[in-house]
PDB file of C-alpha atoms and ligand atoms in Angstrom:
ATOM      1  CA  MET A   1      -0.448  -8.586  21.676  1.00 73.00           C
ATOM      2  CA  SER A   2       0.410  -8.740  17.957  1.00 94.00           C
ATOM      3  CA  LEU A   3       0.078  -6.720  14.917  1.00 98.00           C
ATOM      4  CA  LYS A   4      -0.072  -8.841  11.711  1.00 98.00           C
ATOM      5  CA  PHE A   5      -0.619  -8.194   8.003  1.00 98.00           C
ATOM      6  CA  SER A   6      -0.789  -9.689   4.509  1.00 98.00           C
ATOM      7  CA  VAL A   7      -0.309  -8.038   1.068  1.00 98.00           C
ATOM      8  CA  LEU A   8      -3.136  -9.738  -0.316  1.00 98.00           C
ATOM      9  CA  ALA A   9      -2.504  -8.351  -3.899  1.00 98.00           C
ATOM     10  CA  SER A  10      -0.200  -5.602  -5.204  1.00 98.00           C
ATOM     11  CA  GLY A  11       0.339  -4.059  -8.584  1.00 95.00           C
ATOM     12  CA  SER A  12      -1.429  -2.040 -11.290  1.00 91.00           C
ATOM     13  CA  SER A  13      -4.007  -4.923 -11.678  1.00 93.00           C
ATOM     14  CA  GLY A  14      -5.148  -4.528  -8.154  1.00 97.00           C
ATOM     15  CA  ASN A  15      -4.203  -3.692  -4.462  1.00 98.00           C
ATOM     16  CA  ALA A  16      -5.521  -4.960  -1.190  1.00 98.00           C
ATOM     17  CA  ILE A  17      -3.724  -5.220   2.186  1.00 98.00           C
ATOM     18  CA  TYR A  18      -5.138  -6.786   5.177  1.00 98.00           C
ATOM     19  CA  VAL A  19      -4.109  -5.639   8.729  1.00 98.00           C
ATOM     20  CA  GLU A  20      -5.121  -7.246  12.084  1.00 98.00           C
ATOM     21  CA  THR A  21      -4.658  -7.231  15.872  1.00 98.00           C
ATOM     22  CA  GLU A  22      -6.444  -9.159  18.538  1.00 96.00           C
ATOM     23  CA  GLN A  23      -9.399  -6.797  18.354  1.00 97.00           C
ATOM     24  CA  THR A  24      -9.366  -5.185  15.040  1.00 98.00           C
ATOM     25  CA  ARG A  25      -9.316  -6.246  11.328  1.00 98.00           C
ATOM     26  CA  LEU A  26      -8.981  -3.868   8.618  1.00 98.00           C
ATOM     27  CA  LEU A  27      -8.482  -3.902   4.809  1.00 98.00           C
ATOM     28  CA  VAL A  28      -6.673  -1.198   3.003  1.00 98.00           C
ATOM     29  CA  ASP A  29      -8.022  -0.725  -0.530  1.00 98.00           C
ATOM     30  CA  ALA A  30     -10.210  -3.131  -2.401  1.00 98.00           C
ATOM     31  CA  GLY A  31      -8.825  -2.819  -5.963  1.00 98.00           C
ATOM     32  CA  LEU A  32      -9.853  -6.334  -7.145  1.00 98.00           C
ATOM     33  CA  SER A  33     -13.366  -7.780  -7.503  1.00 98.00           C
ATOM     34  CA  ALA A  34     -15.198  -8.710  -4.273  1.00 97.00           C
ATOM     35  CA  LYS A  35     -15.049 -12.312  -5.397  1.00 97.00           C
ATOM     36  CA  GLN A  36     -11.263 -12.173  -5.787  1.00 97.00           C
ATOM     37  CA  ILE A  37     -10.622 -10.485  -2.496  1.00 98.00           C
ATOM     38  CA  GLN A  38     -12.865 -13.085  -0.834  1.00 97.00           C
ATOM     39  CA  ILE A  39     -10.538 -15.736  -2.455  1.00 97.00           C
ATOM     40  CA  LEU A  40      -7.427 -13.817  -1.303  1.00 98.00           C
ATOM     41  CA  PHE A  41      -8.734 -13.846   2.224  1.00 98.00           C
ATOM     42  CA  GLU A  42      -9.105 -17.610   2.161  1.00 97.00           C
ATOM     43  CA  LYS A  43      -5.676 -18.201   0.531  1.00 97.00           C
ATOM     44  CA  ALA A  44      -3.942 -16.044   3.276  1.00 97.00           C
ATOM     45  CA  ALA A  45      -6.022 -17.458   6.080  1.00 95.00           C
ATOM     46  CA  CYS A  46      -7.252 -14.016   6.975  1.00 95.00           C
ATOM     47  CA  GLY A  47     -10.787 -15.254   8.218  1.00 94.00           C
ATOM     48  CA  GLU A  48     -14.057 -13.995   6.857  1.00 95.00           C
ATOM     49  CA  VAL A  49     -13.862 -10.780   4.880  1.00 97.00           C
ATOM     50  CA  GLY A  50     -17.392  -9.993   6.020  1.00 96.00           C
ATOM     51  CA  ASP A  51     -16.344  -9.664   9.676  1.00 96.00           C
ATOM     52  CA  ILE A  52     -13.654  -6.937   9.164  1.00 98.00           C
ATOM     53  CA  ASP A  53     -14.172  -3.636  10.967  1.00 98.00           C
ATOM     54  CA  GLY A  54     -13.711  -1.518   7.766  1.00 98.00           C
ATOM     55  CA  ILE A  55     -12.103  -0.645   4.548  1.00 98.00           C
ATOM     56  CA  LEU A  56      -9.545   2.270   4.352  1.00 98.00           C
ATOM     57  CA  VAL A  57      -9.110   3.817   1.002  1.00 98.00           C
ATOM     58  CA  THR A  58      -5.905   5.455  -0.204  1.00 98.00           C
ATOM     59  CA  HIS A  59      -7.231   6.960  -3.529  1.00 98.00           C
ATOM     60  CA  GLU A  60      -9.880   6.678  -6.189  1.00 98.00           C
ATOM     61  CA  HIS A  61      -7.903   4.801  -8.962  1.00 98.00           C
ATOM     62  CA  SER A  62      -9.446   1.623 -10.085  1.00 97.00           C
ATOM     63  CA  ASP A  63      -6.614  -0.617  -9.005  1.00 98.00           C
ATOM     64  CA  HIS A  64      -7.451   0.379  -5.443  1.00 98.00           C
ATOM     65  CA  ILE A  65     -11.379   0.527  -5.482  1.00 98.00           C
ATOM     66  CA  LYS A  66     -12.409  -1.951  -8.144  1.00 98.00           C
ATOM     67  CA  GLY A  67     -14.343  -4.135  -5.640  1.00 98.00           C
ATOM     68  CA  LEU A  68     -15.041  -1.459  -2.954  1.00 98.00           C
ATOM     69  CA  GLY A  69     -18.637  -0.722  -3.565  1.00 98.00           C
ATOM     70  CA  VAL A  70     -19.786  -4.372  -4.103  1.00 98.00           C
ATOM     71  CA  LEU A  71     -17.696  -5.627  -1.057  1.00 98.00           C
ATOM     72  CA  ALA A  72     -19.054  -2.964   1.233  1.00 98.00           C
ATOM     73  CA  ARG A  73     -22.613  -3.424   0.278  1.00 98.00           C
ATOM     74  CA  LYS A  74     -22.493  -7.124   0.433  1.00 97.00           C
ATOM     75  CA  PHE A  75     -21.121  -7.255   4.021  1.00 97.00           C
ATOM     76  CA  LYS A  76     -22.467  -3.692   5.203  1.00 98.00           C
ATOM     77  CA  LEU A  77     -18.748  -2.672   5.769  1.00 98.00           C
ATOM     78  CA  PRO A  78     -17.789   0.746   6.749  1.00 98.00           C
ATOM     79  CA  ILE A  79     -15.541   2.632   4.317  1.00 98.00           C
ATOM     80  CA  TYR A  80     -13.132   5.304   5.338  1.00 98.00           C
ATOM     81  CA  ALA A  81     -11.561   8.018   3.065  1.00 98.00           C
ATOM     82  CA  ASN A  82     -10.888  11.709   2.907  1.00 98.00           C
ATOM     83  CA  LYS A  83     -13.369  14.087   1.731  1.00 98.00           C
ATOM     84  CA  ASN A  84     -11.854  14.672  -1.641  1.00 98.00           C
ATOM     85  CA  THR A  85     -11.542  11.023  -2.357  1.00 98.00           C
ATOM     86  CA  TRP A  86     -15.210  10.330  -1.342  1.00 98.00           C
ATOM     87  CA  ASN A  87     -16.133  13.095  -3.964  1.00 98.00           C
ATOM     88  CA  ALA A  88     -13.682  11.639  -6.659  1.00 98.00           C
ATOM     89  CA  MET A  89     -15.158   8.105  -5.920  1.00 97.00           C
ATOM     90  CA  ASN A  90     -18.698   9.541  -6.634  1.00 93.00           C
ATOM     91  CA  GLY A  91     -20.120   7.436  -9.584  1.00 93.00           C
ATOM     92  CA  LEU A  92     -17.238   5.028  -9.493  1.00 97.00           C
ATOM     93  CA  ILE A  93     -18.430   2.609  -6.714  1.00 97.00           C
ATOM     94  CA  GLY A  94     -22.133   2.732  -6.805  1.00 96.00           C
ATOM     95  CA  GLU A  95     -24.490   3.701  -3.980  1.00 96.00           C
ATOM     96  CA  VAL A  96     -22.975   3.420  -0.464  1.00 96.00           C
ATOM     97  CA  ALA A  97     -25.384   3.955   2.544  1.00 97.00           C
ATOM     98  CA  THR A  98     -24.640   7.097   4.566  1.00 97.00           C
ATOM     99  CA  ASP A  99     -24.107   5.031   7.777  1.00 97.00           C
ATOM    100  CA  GLN A 100     -21.222   3.210   5.982  1.00 98.00           C
ATOM    101  CA  LYS A 101     -19.358   6.285   4.900  1.00 98.00           C
ATOM    102  CA  PHE A 102     -16.733   7.702   7.096  1.00 98.00           C
ATOM    103  CA  GLU A 103     -14.269  10.577   6.704  1.00 98.00           C
ATOM    104  CA  PHE A 104     -10.599   9.972   7.444  1.00 98.00           C
ATOM    105  CA  GLU A 105      -8.756  13.178   6.797  1.00 98.00           C
ATOM    106  CA  MET A 106      -5.211  13.491   5.558  1.00 97.00           C
ATOM    107  CA  GLU A 107      -2.549  13.872   8.303  1.00 97.00           C
ATOM    108  CA  SER A 108      -4.850  12.566  11.067  1.00 98.00           C
ATOM    109  CA  VAL A 109      -4.967   9.700  13.531  1.00 98.00           C
ATOM    110  CA  LYS A 110      -7.902   7.391  14.041  1.00 98.00           C
ATOM    111  CA  THR A 111      -8.211   4.622  16.665  1.00 98.00           C
ATOM    112  CA  PHE A 112      -9.866   1.427  15.860  1.00 98.00           C
ATOM    113  CA  ASN A 113     -10.128  -0.427  19.187  1.00 97.00           C
ATOM    114  CA  ASP A 114      -6.515  -1.473  19.867  1.00 97.00           C
ATOM    115  CA  LEU A 115      -5.095  -0.206  16.676  1.00 98.00           C
ATOM    116  CA  GLU A 116      -3.916   3.287  15.895  1.00 98.00           C
ATOM    117  CA  VAL A 117      -3.938   4.437  12.311  1.00 98.00           C
ATOM    118  CA  GLU A 118      -2.166   7.520  10.974  1.00 98.00           C
ATOM    119  CA  SER A 119      -2.824   8.993   7.463  1.00 98.00           C
ATOM    120  CA  PHE A 120      -0.366  10.937   5.338  1.00 98.00           C
ATOM    121  CA  GLY A 121      -0.335  12.436   1.989  1.00 98.00           C
ATOM    122  CA  VAL A 122       1.793  11.163  -1.003  1.00 98.00           C
ATOM    123  CA  SER A 123       2.426  12.738  -4.459  1.00 97.00           C
ATOM    124  CA  HIS A 124       0.203  11.115  -6.977  1.00 97.00           C
ATOM    125  CA  ASP A 125      -2.350  12.034  -9.704  1.00 96.00           C
ATOM    126  CA  ALA A 126      -5.559  11.587  -7.752  1.00 97.00           C
ATOM    127  CA  ALA A 127      -7.775  13.770  -5.866  1.00 98.00           C
ATOM    128  CA  GLU A 128      -6.054  13.632  -2.435  1.00 98.00           C
ATOM    129  CA  PRO A 129      -3.986  10.307  -2.213  1.00 98.00           C
ATOM    130  CA  MET A 130      -2.922   9.188   1.130  1.00 98.00           C
ATOM    131  CA  PHE A 131      -1.428   6.130   2.743  1.00 98.00           C
ATOM    132  CA  TYR A 132      -1.392   4.717   6.301  1.00 98.00           C
ATOM    133  CA  VAL A 133       0.955   3.880   9.197  1.00 98.00           C
ATOM    134  CA  PHE A 134      -0.428   1.519  11.991  1.00 98.00           C
ATOM    135  CA  HIS A 135       0.758   1.486  15.524  1.00 98.00           C
ATOM    136  CA  HIS A 136      -0.039  -1.251  18.016  1.00 98.00           C
ATOM    137  CA  ASN A 137       1.736  -2.284  21.156  1.00 96.00           C
ATOM    138  CA  GLY A 138       4.958  -0.433  20.192  1.00 97.00           C
ATOM    139  CA  ARG A 139       5.016  -1.994  16.709  1.00 98.00           C
ATOM    140  CA  LYS A 140       4.958  -0.044  13.554  1.00 98.00           C
ATOM    141  CA  LEU A 141       3.726  -0.877  10.071  1.00 98.00           C
ATOM    142  CA  ALA A 142       3.812   1.627   7.197  1.00 98.00           C
ATOM    143  CA  LEU A 143       2.264   1.185   3.746  1.00 98.00           C
ATOM    144  CA  MET A 144       3.269   3.605   1.046  1.00 98.00           C
ATOM    145  CA  THR A 145       2.820   3.139  -2.768  1.00 98.00           C
ATOM    146  CA  ASP A 146       1.581   5.322  -5.587  1.00 97.00           C
ATOM    147  CA  THR A 147       3.768   8.234  -5.129  1.00 97.00           C
ATOM    148  CA  GLY A 148       5.831  10.037  -7.656  1.00 96.00           C
ATOM    149  CA  TYR A 149       8.567  10.771  -5.160  1.00 96.00           C
ATOM    150  CA  VAL A 150       9.393  10.500  -1.372  1.00 97.00           C
ATOM    151  CA  SER A 151       9.603  13.726   0.357  1.00 98.00           C
ATOM    152  CA  ASP A 152      11.405  14.265   3.686  1.00 98.00           C
ATOM    153  CA  ARG A 153       8.069  14.663   5.359  1.00 97.00           C
ATOM    154  CA  MET A 154       6.935  11.235   4.038  1.00 98.00           C
ATOM    155  CA  LYS A 155      10.177   9.689   5.174  1.00 98.00           C
ATOM    156  CA  GLY A 156       9.756  11.206   8.733  1.00 98.00           C
ATOM    157  CA  ILE A 157       6.423   9.494   9.043  1.00 98.00           C
ATOM    158  CA  ILE A 158       7.498   6.046   7.713  1.00 98.00           C
ATOM    159  CA  ARG A 159      10.853   6.046   9.435  1.00 98.00           C
ATOM    160  CA  ASP A 160      11.913   3.172  11.582  1.00 97.00           C
ATOM    161  CA  SER A 161       8.893   1.061  10.858  1.00 98.00           C
ATOM    162  CA  HIS A 162       9.235  -2.574  11.904  1.00 98.00           C
ATOM    163  CA  SER A 163       7.694  -3.690   8.584  1.00 98.00           C
ATOM    164  CA  LEU A 164       7.304  -1.528   5.585  1.00 98.00           C
ATOM    165  CA  VAL A 165       5.406  -2.064   2.418  1.00 98.00           C
ATOM    166  CA  ILE A 166       7.007   0.382  -0.214  1.00 98.00           C
ATOM    167  CA  GLU A 167       6.406   0.884  -3.849  1.00 98.00           C
ATOM    168  CA  SER A 168       9.123  -0.273  -6.246  1.00 98.00           C
ATOM    169  CA  ASN A 169       7.110   0.337  -9.279  1.00 97.00           C
ATOM    170  CA  HIS A 170       9.417   0.203 -12.427  1.00 96.00           C
ATOM    171  CA  ASP A 171      12.841  -0.434 -13.930  1.00 96.00           C
ATOM    172  CA  ILE A 172      13.609   2.991 -15.629  1.00 94.00           C
ATOM    173  CA  ASN A 173      15.291   1.222 -18.614  1.00 93.00           C
ATOM    174  CA  MET A 174      12.437  -1.170 -19.206  1.00 93.00           C
ATOM    175  CA  LEU A 175       9.995   1.711 -18.919  1.00 93.00           C
ATOM    176  CA  MET A 176      11.934   3.884 -21.327  1.00 92.00           C
ATOM    177  CA  MET A 177      12.427   1.029 -24.002  1.00 92.00           C
ATOM    178  CA  GLY A 178       9.063  -0.258 -23.547  1.00 92.00           C
ATOM    179  CA  ARG A 179       5.803   0.035 -25.642  1.00 91.00           C
ATOM    180  CA  TYR A 180       4.035   2.680 -23.538  1.00 92.00           C
ATOM    181  CA  PRO A 181       3.253   6.021 -25.354  1.00 93.00           C
ATOM    182  CA  TRP A 182       5.448   8.963 -24.168  1.00 93.00           C
ATOM    183  CA  ASN A 183       2.790  10.657 -22.315  1.00 93.00           C
ATOM    184  CA  ILE A 184       2.157   7.631 -20.048  1.00 93.00           C
ATOM    185  CA  LYS A 185       5.939   7.238 -19.656  1.00 94.00           C
ATOM    186  CA  ARG A 186       6.044  10.951 -18.582  1.00 92.00           C
ATOM    187  CA  ARG A 187       3.206  10.464 -16.136  1.00 92.00           C
ATOM    188  CA  ILE A 188       4.794   7.297 -14.377  1.00 92.00           C
ATOM    189  CA  LEU A 189       8.296   9.090 -14.213  1.00 92.00           C
ATOM    190  CA  GLY A 190       6.794  12.429 -13.070  1.00 92.00           C
ATOM    191  CA  ASP A 191       6.353  13.848  -9.606  1.00 93.00           C
ATOM    192  CA  HIS A 192       2.800  12.648  -9.481  1.00 95.00           C
ATOM    193  CA  GLY A 193       3.284   9.113 -10.855  1.00 95.00           C
ATOM    194  CA  HIS A 194       5.178   6.166  -9.233  1.00 96.00           C
ATOM    195  CA  ILE A 195       8.741   5.521  -7.887  1.00 97.00           C
ATOM    196  CA  SER A 196      11.323   3.532  -9.646  1.00 97.00           C
ATOM    197  CA  ASN A 197      13.276   0.570  -8.048  1.00 98.00           C
ATOM    198  CA  GLU A 198      16.293   2.920  -7.490  1.00 97.00           C
ATOM    199  CA  ASP A 199      14.114   5.591  -5.966  1.00 97.00           C
ATOM    200  CA  CYS A 200      12.817   2.999  -3.613  1.00 98.00           C
ATOM    201  CA  GLY A 201      16.175   1.978  -2.709  1.00 98.00           C
ATOM    202  CA  HIS A 202      17.219   5.556  -2.033  1.00 98.00           C
ATOM    203  CA  ALA A 203      14.099   6.106   0.034  1.00 98.00           C
ATOM    204  CA  LEU A 204      14.610   2.920   2.054  1.00 98.00           C
ATOM    205  CA  ALA A 205      18.190   4.031   2.898  1.00 98.00           C
ATOM    206  CA  ASP A 206      16.779   7.115   4.549  1.00 97.00           C
ATOM    207  CA  VAL A 207      13.983   5.401   6.375  1.00 98.00           C
ATOM    208  CA  ILE A 208      15.488   2.135   7.584  1.00 98.00           C
ATOM    209  CA  GLY A 209      15.980   2.324  11.389  1.00 96.00           C
ATOM    210  CA  ASP A 210      17.272  -0.092  14.154  1.00 95.00           C
ATOM    211  CA  GLY A 211      13.870  -1.668  14.410  1.00 96.00           C
ATOM    212  CA  THR A 212      13.395  -2.223  10.629  1.00 98.00           C
ATOM    213  CA  LYS A 213      13.257  -5.759   9.503  1.00 97.00           C
ATOM    214  CA  HIS A 214      10.751  -6.646   6.926  1.00 98.00           C
ATOM    215  CA  ILE A 215      10.485  -4.625   3.721  1.00 98.00           C
ATOM    216  CA  TYR A 216       7.900  -5.660   1.068  1.00 98.00           C
ATOM    217  CA  LEU A 217       8.551  -4.320  -2.468  1.00 98.00           C
ATOM    218  CA  ALA A 218       5.076  -3.409  -3.793  1.00 98.00           C
ATOM    219  CA  HIS A 219       3.060  -2.178  -6.669  1.00 98.00           C
ATOM    220  CA  LEU A 220       5.552  -3.529  -9.216  1.00 97.00           C
ATOM    221  CA  SER A 221       4.467  -2.671 -12.850  1.00 96.00           C
ATOM    222  CA  ARG A 222       3.515  -5.814 -14.876  1.00 94.00           C
ATOM    223  CA  ASP A 223       5.044  -4.395 -17.969  1.00 94.00           C
ATOM    224  CA  ASN A 224       8.074  -2.458 -16.809  1.00 96.00           C
ATOM    225  CA  ASN A 225       9.419  -4.500 -13.870  1.00 97.00           C
ATOM    226  CA  MET A 226      10.245  -8.097 -12.575  1.00 97.00           C
ATOM    227  CA  LYS A 227      10.529  -9.371  -9.072  1.00 97.00           C
ATOM    228  CA  ASP A 228      14.182 -10.187  -9.394  1.00 97.00           C
ATOM    229  CA  ILE A 229      14.999  -6.986 -11.220  1.00 97.00           C
ATOM    230  CA  ALA A 230      13.320  -4.885  -8.306  1.00 98.00           C
ATOM    231  CA  ARG A 231      14.997  -6.814  -5.670  1.00 97.00           C
ATOM    232  CA  LEU A 232      18.342  -6.642  -7.174  1.00 97.00           C
ATOM    233  CA  ALA A 233      18.159  -2.848  -7.892  1.00 98.00           C
ATOM    234  CA  VAL A 234      16.989  -2.110  -4.194  1.00 98.00           C
ATOM    235  CA  GLU A 235      19.839  -4.415  -2.873  1.00 97.00           C
ATOM    236  CA  GLN A 236      22.453  -2.682  -4.911  1.00 97.00           C
ATOM    237  CA  THR A 237      21.143   0.896  -4.109  1.00 97.00           C
ATOM    238  CA  LEU A 238      21.089  -0.006  -0.406  1.00 97.00           C
ATOM    239  CA  LYS A 239      24.700  -1.293  -0.653  1.00 96.00           C
ATOM    240  CA  THR A 240      25.929   2.201  -1.876  1.00 97.00           C
ATOM    241  CA  TYR A 241      24.704   3.251   1.665  1.00 96.00           C
ATOM    242  CA  ASP A 242      26.463   0.406   3.356  1.00 95.00           C
ATOM    243  CA  ILE A 243      23.135  -1.409   4.073  1.00 95.00           C
ATOM    244  CA  THR A 244      23.156  -4.988   3.295  1.00 93.00           C
ATOM    245  CA  ALA A 245      19.898  -6.930   2.726  1.00 90.00           C
ATOM    246  CA  GLY A 246      19.829 -10.419   4.033  1.00 86.00           C
ATOM    247  CA  GLU A 247      20.139 -10.724   7.816  1.00 78.00           C
ATOM    248  CA  GLN A 248      18.950  -7.601   9.561  1.00 88.00           C
ATOM    249  CA  ILE A 249      16.939  -6.318   6.652  1.00 95.00           C
ATOM    250  CA  ILE A 250      14.795  -8.911   4.754  1.00 97.00           C
ATOM    251  CA  LEU A 251      13.325  -7.967   1.320  1.00 98.00           C
ATOM    252  CA  HIS A 252      10.033  -9.541   0.361  1.00 98.00           C
ATOM    253  CA  ASP A 253       8.299  -9.930  -2.824  1.00 97.00           C
ATOM    254  CA  THR A 254       4.619  -9.108  -3.231  1.00 98.00           C
ATOM    255  CA  ASP A 255       2.383 -10.475  -6.146  1.00 97.00           C
ATOM    256  CA  ALA A 256      -0.503  -9.483  -8.150  1.00 96.00           C
ATOM    257  CA  SER A 257      -2.518 -12.458  -7.200  1.00 94.00           C
ATOM    258  CA  GLN A 258      -0.702 -14.352  -4.484  1.00 97.00           C
ATOM    259  CA  PRO A 259      -0.995 -13.110  -0.951  1.00 98.00           C
ATOM    260  CA  THR A 260       2.098 -12.715   1.223  1.00 98.00           C
ATOM    261  CA  LYS A 261       1.892 -14.970   4.351  1.00 97.00           C
ATOM    262  CA  LEU A 262       0.020 -13.495   7.347  1.00 97.00           C
ATOM    263  CA  ALA A 263       3.125 -12.227   9.177  1.00 97.00           C
ATOM    264  CA  LEU A 264       3.835 -10.432  12.433  1.00 97.00           C
ATOM    265  CA  VAL A 265       4.963  -6.769  12.033  1.00 97.00           C
TER     266      VAL A 265
HETATM  267 ZN1   ZN N 301      -2.862   5.321  -8.255  1.00 55.48          ZN
HETATM  268 ZN1   ZN N 302      -2.105   1.874  -7.854  1.00 55.48          ZN
END
């Protein structure tokens, strides 16, 4: 009995995460072209993308839905999203047959065969952005990116996950010194933007539990972050809480185009 996942791609250029158990295979977001997603499935040895049980959508930003319509039509895959996200995707993903459209409301639980999926809201400038926690056989995997801050409620939901994919979007200095116009900088830094490396570290300090082992730093900004800088900032922030990454807690990188190894939660 095992729960496995691979972060196929992560970052502002496209996001897709694969989750599987013995009986269930799901994709969370399809933010790259259908072709690229098929290639990522092959690279990560995740089997045929056409055989998955469905695609869960987090929100309608293009880095999360770019290949959604094409992929769903090509393989007749069911898509799950909340009502406001469905409305917001109208006109962005092309025609999707009614029998492939499913509602997954925020703060609800859906069971896919042997896999239980819980949705929760985040703070982001989309219609009704939400992320997911997966439960299978006592194991817990939480995914959370694209949020301007991490509320106590969100922390409660993702707390003590065995594996956690969490946003570590930007280095504040790189962002401030960088070439982005001020309104974009303000958007990223705001409550409905993205969390910084330090914010990620602070949030982690509150949600790491006895069972937590693998932390995947995700949705890194291509322009305002680097893997080493993100990892170091998170490590240093955790250290201020007497949490040492290395043995008990392992920090993993994610990449914009290289999938992480299909790993046990
Ligand atoms: Zn977004
Ligand atoms: Zn995003």
